[in-house]
XYZ file of C-alpha atoms in Angstrom:
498
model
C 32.317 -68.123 27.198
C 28.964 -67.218 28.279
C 30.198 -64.144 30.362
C 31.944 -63.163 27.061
C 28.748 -63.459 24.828
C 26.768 -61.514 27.555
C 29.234 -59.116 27.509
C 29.380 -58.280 23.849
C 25.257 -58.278 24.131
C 25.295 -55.812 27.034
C 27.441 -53.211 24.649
C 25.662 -53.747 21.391
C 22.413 -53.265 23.122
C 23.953 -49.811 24.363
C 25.233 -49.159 21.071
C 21.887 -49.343 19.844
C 20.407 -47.690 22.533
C 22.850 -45.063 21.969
C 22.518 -44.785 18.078
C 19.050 -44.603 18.856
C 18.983 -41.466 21.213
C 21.626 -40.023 18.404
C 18.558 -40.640 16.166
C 15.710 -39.234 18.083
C 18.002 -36.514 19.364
C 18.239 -35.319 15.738
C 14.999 -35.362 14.968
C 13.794 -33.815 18.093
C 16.544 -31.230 16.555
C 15.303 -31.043 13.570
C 11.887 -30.994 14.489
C 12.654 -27.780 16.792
C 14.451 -25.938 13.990
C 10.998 -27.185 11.631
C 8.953 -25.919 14.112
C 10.845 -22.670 14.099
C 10.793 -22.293 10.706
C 7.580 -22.331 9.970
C 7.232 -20.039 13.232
C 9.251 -17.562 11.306
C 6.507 -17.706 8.411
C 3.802 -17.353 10.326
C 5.443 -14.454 12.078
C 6.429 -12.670 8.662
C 2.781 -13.414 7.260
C 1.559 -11.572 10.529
C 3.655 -8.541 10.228
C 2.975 -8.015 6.186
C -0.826 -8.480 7.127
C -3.176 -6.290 4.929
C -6.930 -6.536 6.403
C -8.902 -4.393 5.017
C -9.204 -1.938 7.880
C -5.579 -1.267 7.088
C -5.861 -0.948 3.580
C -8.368 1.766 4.072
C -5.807 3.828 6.256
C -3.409 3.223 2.856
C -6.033 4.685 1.089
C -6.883 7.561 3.099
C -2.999 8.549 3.392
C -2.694 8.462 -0.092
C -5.463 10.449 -0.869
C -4.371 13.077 1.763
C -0.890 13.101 0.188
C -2.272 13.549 -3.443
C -4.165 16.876 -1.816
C -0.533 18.325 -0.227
C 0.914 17.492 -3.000
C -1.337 19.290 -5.649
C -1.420 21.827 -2.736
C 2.584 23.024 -3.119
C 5.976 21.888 -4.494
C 7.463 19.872 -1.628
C 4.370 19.633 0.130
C 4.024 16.264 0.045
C 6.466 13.095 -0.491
C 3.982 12.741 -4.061
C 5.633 15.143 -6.320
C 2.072 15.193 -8.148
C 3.629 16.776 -11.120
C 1.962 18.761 -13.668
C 2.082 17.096 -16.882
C 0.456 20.203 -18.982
C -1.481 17.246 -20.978
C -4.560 18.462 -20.849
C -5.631 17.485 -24.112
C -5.718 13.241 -23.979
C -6.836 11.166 -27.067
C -10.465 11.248 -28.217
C -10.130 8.242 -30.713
C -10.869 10.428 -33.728
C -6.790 11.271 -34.088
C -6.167 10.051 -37.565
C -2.508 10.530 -39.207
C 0.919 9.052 -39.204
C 2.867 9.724 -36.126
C 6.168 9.200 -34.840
C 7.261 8.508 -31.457
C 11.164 8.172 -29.397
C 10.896 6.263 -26.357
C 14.266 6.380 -24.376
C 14.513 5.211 -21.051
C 17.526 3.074 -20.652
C 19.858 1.744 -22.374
C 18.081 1.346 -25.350
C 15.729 3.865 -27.480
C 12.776 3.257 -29.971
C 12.021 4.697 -32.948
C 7.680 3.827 -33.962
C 5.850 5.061 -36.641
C 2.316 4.919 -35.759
C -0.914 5.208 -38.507
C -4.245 6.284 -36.723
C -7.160 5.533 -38.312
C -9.619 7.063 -36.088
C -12.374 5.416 -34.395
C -13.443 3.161 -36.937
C -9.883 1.839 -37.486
C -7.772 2.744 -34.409
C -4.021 1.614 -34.779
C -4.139 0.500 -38.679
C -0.361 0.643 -38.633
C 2.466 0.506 -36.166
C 6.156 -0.046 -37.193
C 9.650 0.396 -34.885
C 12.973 -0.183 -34.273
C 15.133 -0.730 -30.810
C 18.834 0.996 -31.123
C 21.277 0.114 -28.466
C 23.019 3.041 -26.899
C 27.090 2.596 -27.135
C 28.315 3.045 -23.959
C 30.576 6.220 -24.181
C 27.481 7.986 -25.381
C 26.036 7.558 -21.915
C 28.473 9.665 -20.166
C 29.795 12.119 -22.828
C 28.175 15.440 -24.019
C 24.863 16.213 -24.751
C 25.271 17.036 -28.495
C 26.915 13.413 -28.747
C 23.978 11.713 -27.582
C 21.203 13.632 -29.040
C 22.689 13.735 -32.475
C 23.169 9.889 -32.301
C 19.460 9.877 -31.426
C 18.314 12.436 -34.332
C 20.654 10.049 -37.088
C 19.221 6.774 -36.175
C 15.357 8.790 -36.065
C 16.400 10.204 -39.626
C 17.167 6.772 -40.661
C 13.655 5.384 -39.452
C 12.154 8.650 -41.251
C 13.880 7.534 -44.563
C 11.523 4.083 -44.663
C 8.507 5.901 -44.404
C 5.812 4.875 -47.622
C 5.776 7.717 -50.218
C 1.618 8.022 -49.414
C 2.998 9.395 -45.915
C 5.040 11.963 -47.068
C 4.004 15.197 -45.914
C 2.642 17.885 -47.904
C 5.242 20.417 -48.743
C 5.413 22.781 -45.978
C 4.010 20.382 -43.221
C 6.379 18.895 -40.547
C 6.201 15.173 -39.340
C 5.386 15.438 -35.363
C 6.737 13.448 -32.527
C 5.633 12.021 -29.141
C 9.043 12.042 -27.213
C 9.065 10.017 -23.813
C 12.003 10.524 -21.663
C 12.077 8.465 -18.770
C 14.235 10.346 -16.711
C 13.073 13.297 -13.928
C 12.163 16.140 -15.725
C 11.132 19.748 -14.686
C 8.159 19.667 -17.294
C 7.696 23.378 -18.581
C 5.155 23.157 -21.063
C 3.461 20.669 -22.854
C 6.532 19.968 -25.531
C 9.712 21.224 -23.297
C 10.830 20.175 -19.768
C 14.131 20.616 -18.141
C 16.814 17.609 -16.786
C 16.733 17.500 -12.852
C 19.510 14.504 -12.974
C 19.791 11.645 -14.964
C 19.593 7.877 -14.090
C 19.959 4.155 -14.870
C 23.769 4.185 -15.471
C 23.588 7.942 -17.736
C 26.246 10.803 -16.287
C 26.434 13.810 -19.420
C 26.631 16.815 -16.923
C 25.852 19.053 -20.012
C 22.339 18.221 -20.679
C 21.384 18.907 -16.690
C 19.554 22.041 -16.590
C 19.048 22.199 -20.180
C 15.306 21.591 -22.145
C 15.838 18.203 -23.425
C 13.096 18.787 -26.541
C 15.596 21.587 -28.064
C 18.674 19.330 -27.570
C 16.734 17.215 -29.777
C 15.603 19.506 -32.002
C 19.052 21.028 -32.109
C 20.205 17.679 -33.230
C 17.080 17.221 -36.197
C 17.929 20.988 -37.296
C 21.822 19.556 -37.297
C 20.760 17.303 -40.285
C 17.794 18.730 -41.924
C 15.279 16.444 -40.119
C 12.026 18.603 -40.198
C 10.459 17.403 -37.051
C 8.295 18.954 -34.522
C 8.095 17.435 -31.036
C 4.569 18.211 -30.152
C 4.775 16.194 -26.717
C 7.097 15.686 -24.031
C 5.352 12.677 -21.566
C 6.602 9.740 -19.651
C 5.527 6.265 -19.550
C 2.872 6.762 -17.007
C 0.890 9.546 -18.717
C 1.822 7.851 -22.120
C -0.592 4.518 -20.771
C -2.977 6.228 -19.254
C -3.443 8.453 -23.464
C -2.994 4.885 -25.195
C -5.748 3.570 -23.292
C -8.062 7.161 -23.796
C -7.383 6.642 -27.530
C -9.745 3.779 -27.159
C -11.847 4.123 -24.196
C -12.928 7.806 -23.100
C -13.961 6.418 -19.544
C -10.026 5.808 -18.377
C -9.477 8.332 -15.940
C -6.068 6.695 -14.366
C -3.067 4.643 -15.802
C -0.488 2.458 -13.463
C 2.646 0.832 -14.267
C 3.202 -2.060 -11.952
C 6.260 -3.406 -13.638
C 10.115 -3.082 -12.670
C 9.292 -0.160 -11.001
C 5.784 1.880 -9.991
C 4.410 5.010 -10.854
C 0.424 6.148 -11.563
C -0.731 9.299 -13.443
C -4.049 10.314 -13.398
C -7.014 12.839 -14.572
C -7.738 16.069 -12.108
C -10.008 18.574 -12.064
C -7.618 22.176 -12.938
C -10.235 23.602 -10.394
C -8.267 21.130 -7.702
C -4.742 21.870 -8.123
C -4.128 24.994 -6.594
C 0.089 25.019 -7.041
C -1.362 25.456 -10.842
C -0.556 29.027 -11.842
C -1.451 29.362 -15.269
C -4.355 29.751 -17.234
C -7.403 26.997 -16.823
C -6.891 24.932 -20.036
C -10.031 24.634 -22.047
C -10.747 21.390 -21.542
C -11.241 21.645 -17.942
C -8.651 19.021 -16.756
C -5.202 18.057 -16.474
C -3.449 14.928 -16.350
C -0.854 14.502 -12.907
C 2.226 12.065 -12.861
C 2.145 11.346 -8.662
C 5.362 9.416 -8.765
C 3.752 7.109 -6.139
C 6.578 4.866 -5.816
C 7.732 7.859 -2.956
C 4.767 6.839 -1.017
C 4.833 5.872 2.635
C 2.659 5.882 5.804
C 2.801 4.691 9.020
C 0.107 2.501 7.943
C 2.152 0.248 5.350
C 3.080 -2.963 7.119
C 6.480 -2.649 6.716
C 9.194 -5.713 8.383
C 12.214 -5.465 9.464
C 13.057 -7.467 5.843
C 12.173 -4.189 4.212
C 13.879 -2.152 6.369
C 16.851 -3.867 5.789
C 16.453 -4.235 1.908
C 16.060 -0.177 2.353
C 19.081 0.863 4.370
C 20.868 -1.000 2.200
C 19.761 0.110 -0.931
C 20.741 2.881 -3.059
C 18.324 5.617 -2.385
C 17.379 5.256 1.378
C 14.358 6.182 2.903
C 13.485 7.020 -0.357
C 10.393 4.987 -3.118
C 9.548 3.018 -0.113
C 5.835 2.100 -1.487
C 7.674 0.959 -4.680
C 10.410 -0.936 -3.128
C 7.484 -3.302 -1.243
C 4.991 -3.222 -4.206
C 7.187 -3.506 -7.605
C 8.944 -6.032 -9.616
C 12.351 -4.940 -9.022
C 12.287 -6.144 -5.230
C 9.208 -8.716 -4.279
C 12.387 -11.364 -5.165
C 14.971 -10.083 -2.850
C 12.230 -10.124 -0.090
C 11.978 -13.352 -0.082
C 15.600 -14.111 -0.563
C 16.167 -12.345 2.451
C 13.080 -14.054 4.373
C 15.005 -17.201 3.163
C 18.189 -16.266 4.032
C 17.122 -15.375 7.954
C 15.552 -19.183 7.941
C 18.358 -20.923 6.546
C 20.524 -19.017 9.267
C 18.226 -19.027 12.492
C 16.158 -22.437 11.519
C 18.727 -24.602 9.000
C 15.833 -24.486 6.455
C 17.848 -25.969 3.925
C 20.297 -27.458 5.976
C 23.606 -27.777 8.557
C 25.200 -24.654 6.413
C 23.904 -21.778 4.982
C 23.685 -21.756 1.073
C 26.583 -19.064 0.237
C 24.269 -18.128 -3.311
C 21.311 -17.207 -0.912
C 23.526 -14.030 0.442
C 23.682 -12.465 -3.093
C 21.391 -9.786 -2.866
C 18.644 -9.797 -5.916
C 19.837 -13.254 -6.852
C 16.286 -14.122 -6.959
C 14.515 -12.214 -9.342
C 10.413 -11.826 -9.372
C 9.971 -13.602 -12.637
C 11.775 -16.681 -10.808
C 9.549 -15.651 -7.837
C 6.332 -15.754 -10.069
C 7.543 -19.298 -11.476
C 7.507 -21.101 -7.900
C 4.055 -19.227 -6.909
C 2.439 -20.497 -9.757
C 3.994 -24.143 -9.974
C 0.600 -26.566 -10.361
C 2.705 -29.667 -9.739
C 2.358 -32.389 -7.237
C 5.972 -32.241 -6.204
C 6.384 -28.524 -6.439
C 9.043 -29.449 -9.481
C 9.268 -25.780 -10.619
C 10.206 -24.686 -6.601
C 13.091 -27.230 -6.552
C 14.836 -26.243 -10.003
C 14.709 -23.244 -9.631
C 16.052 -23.558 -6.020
C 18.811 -26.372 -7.332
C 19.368 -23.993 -11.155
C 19.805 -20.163 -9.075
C 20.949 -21.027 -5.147
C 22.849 -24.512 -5.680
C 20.198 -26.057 -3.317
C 20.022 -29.533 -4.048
C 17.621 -32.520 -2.701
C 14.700 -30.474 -1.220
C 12.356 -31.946 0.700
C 8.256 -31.687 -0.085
C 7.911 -29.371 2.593
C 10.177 -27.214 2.402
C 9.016 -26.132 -1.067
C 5.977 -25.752 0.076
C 6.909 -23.373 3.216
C 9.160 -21.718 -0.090
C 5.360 -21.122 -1.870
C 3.771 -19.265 1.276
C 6.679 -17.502 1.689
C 5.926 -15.859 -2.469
C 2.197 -15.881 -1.565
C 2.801 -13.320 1.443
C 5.211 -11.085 -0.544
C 2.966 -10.660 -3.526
C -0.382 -11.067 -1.418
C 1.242 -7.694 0.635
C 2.241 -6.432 -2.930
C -0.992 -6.471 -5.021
C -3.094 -5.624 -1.681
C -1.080 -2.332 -1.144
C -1.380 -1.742 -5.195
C -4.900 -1.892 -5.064
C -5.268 -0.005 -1.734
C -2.966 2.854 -3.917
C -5.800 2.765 -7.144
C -8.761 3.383 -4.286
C -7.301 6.156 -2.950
C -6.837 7.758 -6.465
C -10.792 6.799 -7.300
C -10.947 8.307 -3.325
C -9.976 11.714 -4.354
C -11.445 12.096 -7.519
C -14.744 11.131 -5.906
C -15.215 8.105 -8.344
C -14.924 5.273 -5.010
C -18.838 5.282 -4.238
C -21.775 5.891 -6.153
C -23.268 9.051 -6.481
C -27.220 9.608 -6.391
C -27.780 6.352 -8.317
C -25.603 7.517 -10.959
C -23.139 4.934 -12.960
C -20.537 6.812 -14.380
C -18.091 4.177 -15.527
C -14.021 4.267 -14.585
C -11.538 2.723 -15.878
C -7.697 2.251 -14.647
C -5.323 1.448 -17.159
C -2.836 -1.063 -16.267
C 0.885 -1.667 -17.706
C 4.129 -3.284 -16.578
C 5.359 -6.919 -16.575
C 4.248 -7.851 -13.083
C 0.645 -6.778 -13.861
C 0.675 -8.372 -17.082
C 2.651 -11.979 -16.224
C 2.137 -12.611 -12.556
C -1.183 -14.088 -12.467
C -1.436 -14.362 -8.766
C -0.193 -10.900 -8.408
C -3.005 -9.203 -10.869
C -5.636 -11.385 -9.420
C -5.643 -10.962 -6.026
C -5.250 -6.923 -6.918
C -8.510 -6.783 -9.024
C -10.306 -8.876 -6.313
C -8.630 -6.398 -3.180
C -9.936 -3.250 -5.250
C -13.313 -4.818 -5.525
C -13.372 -5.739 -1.457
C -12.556 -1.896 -0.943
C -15.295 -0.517 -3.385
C -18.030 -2.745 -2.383
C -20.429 -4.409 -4.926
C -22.325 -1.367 -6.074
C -19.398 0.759 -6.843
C -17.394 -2.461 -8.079
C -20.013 -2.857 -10.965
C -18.946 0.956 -12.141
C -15.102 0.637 -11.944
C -12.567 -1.294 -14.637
C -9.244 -2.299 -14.679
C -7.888 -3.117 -18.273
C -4.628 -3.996 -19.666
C -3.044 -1.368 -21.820
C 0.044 -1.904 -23.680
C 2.811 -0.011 -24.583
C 2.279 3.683 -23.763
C 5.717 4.535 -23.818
C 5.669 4.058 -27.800
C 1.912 4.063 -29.220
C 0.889 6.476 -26.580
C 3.703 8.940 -26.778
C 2.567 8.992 -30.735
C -1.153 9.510 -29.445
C -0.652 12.570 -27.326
C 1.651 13.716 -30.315
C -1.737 13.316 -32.048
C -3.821 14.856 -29.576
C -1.966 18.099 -28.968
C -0.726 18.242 -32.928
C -0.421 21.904 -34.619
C -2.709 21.189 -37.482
C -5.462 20.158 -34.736
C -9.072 21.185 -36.909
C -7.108 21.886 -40.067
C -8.587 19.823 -43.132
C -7.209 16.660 -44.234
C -5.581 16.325 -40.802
């Protein structure tokens, strides 16, 4: 009997010793794949590094670009296009203006009463028309006459006061955000078209007299008096109110900045100097790219796979419409090489752009003690379930580096635009204020994002030149200022009761 009870002691105590090892096995186990894990972090926050050493490289690229680019076509990967405003806002535009802002799917129709300085915007009204899908691929008269019928529509609400005076013609701000060979002021011809649009008719053609074709169609006496896009459009809606903005940016979906030049410094400029001595450029930035932007092999990945390769690479590691699949795929590699979120790999993380920046945003900024936000939104859009503390807070840094890298590079981008307009230091004890114009959904919501760019561009200007330079929110240029440079560059410019 006592052999027996011996016996069954000797193998539980082995069981236990064995469950044990199991145990401590594990965790050694899981403590390696931890360990690697946050190895991988530490090596991703390493390669997206931005000290500012490096962002003054960005800078000086940039500004070298801007010169090539202003230099010749093609010179440069900025197309630094000619915008032929050279007349912005002043703030003494008074009137009722219209504007048509199509860029997608949807166009707008505002009507837009200027009251001058005193007053600025006394009146803004619009609609939003949805765009039925055959339209989008047929012929160009299709669309364009949809477009005038739905305007004429808008026209027909107008307040009797507005009415013009007989022999006076309402006048239009037109923004058309697709690439454009602009020609003049109010006429530009369609390179391609994009965002889901195929009408092989209209490429080639001047879009402004397929639209006034369409007004003359129906008896709509309408003048476009400016063709613009939403770049140039923010950086007139914020002139109209503040005559020291000399750049605008839109950090939203996707990236562009336009800014003010001397006409002395573009030399592709053929034509005559306009009076006023300067002329607004659209850079298309987002086509940016140095050997100095810390790219990993994350975006070089998210880039070969995408659907313009080796092509927008400064937007596609600065703008809204990929800082979320970054860190999907930084997420994805640890869940494959570390088990970050557990024996199997979530299948939802392999879906590229599954994570979208807004839901990005959401975890960066979540204030709570048990990073609540980071696990529903992990549990609600990747079927994670049960995370651990820790992991949601590796999930945080992971954010922080994307958007730290994001708004660095952004600001790095606005100093070497202040760079080559000479506006970066200042001059002889002179304070000649600046001001950069701001638009776009990740500037305005992601409060992370916005502040570590305004604090990057003060870093790079240093406090003296910091105390001379603004950055200010200004909204909607694709509508209000599209109505403004209709304003600005109108035909009854100086004739009474204007």
């Amino acid at each position: 009997m006592g052999k027996v009870k011996v016996g069954v002691a000797v193998v539980c105590a082995a069981a236990v010793c064995a469950a044990a090892a199991l145990v401590v096995r594990r965790r050694m186990r899981s403590s390696g794949k931890w360990g690697l894990a946050v190895a991988m972090v530490k090596e991703f926050e390493k390669q997206c590094g931005t000290p500012i050493a490096k962002l003054r490289q960005v800078a000086d690229a940039m500004d070298v670009e801007m010169h090539a680019g202003l230099a010749s076509e093609g010179g440069s990967k900025l197309k630094m296009l000619i915008t032929f405003v050279d007349n912005l806002p002043s703030g003494d535009e008074k009137g009722l203006f219209y504007a048509l802002d199509l860029g997608g799917t949807n166009f707008r129709t505002l009507r837009v009463q200027l009251g001058g300085k005193e007053k600025g915007v006394v009146n803004l009204e619009s609609e939003e028309v949805s765009i039925p899908p055959h339209l989008m691929t047929g012929s160009s008269h299709e669309l364009f006459d949809f477009i005038a019928d739905k305007l004429a529509k808008f026209v027909s609400s107008e307040p009797e006061e507005f009415h013009p005076a007989p022999g006076k013609q309402r006048e239009l701000g037109f923004t058309f955000s697709f690439p454009v060979r602009q020609t003049s002021i109010s006429s530009g011809t369609l390179i391609k078209w994009t965002k889901g649009f195929n009408i092989e008719d209209a490429v080639g053609e001047d879009v402004v007299g397929e639209l006034t074709k369409a007004f003359q169609k129906i008896g709509l006496d309408m003048r476009v008096a400016a063709l613009v896009n939403d770049t140039v459009g923010t950086v007139a809606r914020a002139r109209f109110s503040n005559p020291n903005v000399i750049a605008g940016v839109i950090l939203g979906t996707g990236t562009n900045a336009a800014y003010v030049e001397s006409a002395h410094a573009i030399p592709k400029w053929q034509g005559l100097l306009p009076k006023s001595g300067e002329m607004v450029i659209n850079m298309e930035w987002g086509n940016f790219r140095s050997s100095h932007l810390p790219l990993t092999p994350y975006d070089e990945e998210l880039d070969s796979e995408s659907l313009n390769p080796g092509e927008q690479i400064f937007e596609k590691i600065i703008s809204g419409m990929y800082l979320g699949d970054i860190v999907r795929r930084v997420l994805l590699k640890m869940a494959e090489e570390a088990e970050f979120f557990g024996d199997t790999v979530p299948p939802k993380l392999k879906i590229p752009f599954i994570i979208r920046t807004p839901d990005m945003s959401a975890m960066h900024h979540d204030a709570s003690s048990d990073l609540n936000v980071v696990g529903t939104k992990l549990k609600d859009i990747l079927k994670i379930n049960n995370t651990s503390l820790q992991v949601r807070k590796l999930v945080v840094e992971v954010c922080d580096i994307v958007a730290t890298r994001g708004a660095r590079l952004s600001a790095a981008g606005i100093f070497g635009i202040l760079k080559k307009i000479g506006r970066d230091t200042v001059k002889g004890g002179e304070k000649q204020k600046s001001v950069i114009a701001l638009d776009g959904g990740l500037f305005e919501h992601y409060v992370e994002f916005r502040s570590s760019l305004e604090s990057t561009l003060k870093e790079l200007l240093g406090d003296e030149a910091a105390d001379t330079v603004g950055v200010e929110h200004s909204n909607d240029g694709s509508g209000i200022g599209a109505a403004l440079l209709a304003a600005s560059n109108s035909q009854y410019l100086g004739v009474q009761d204007f």
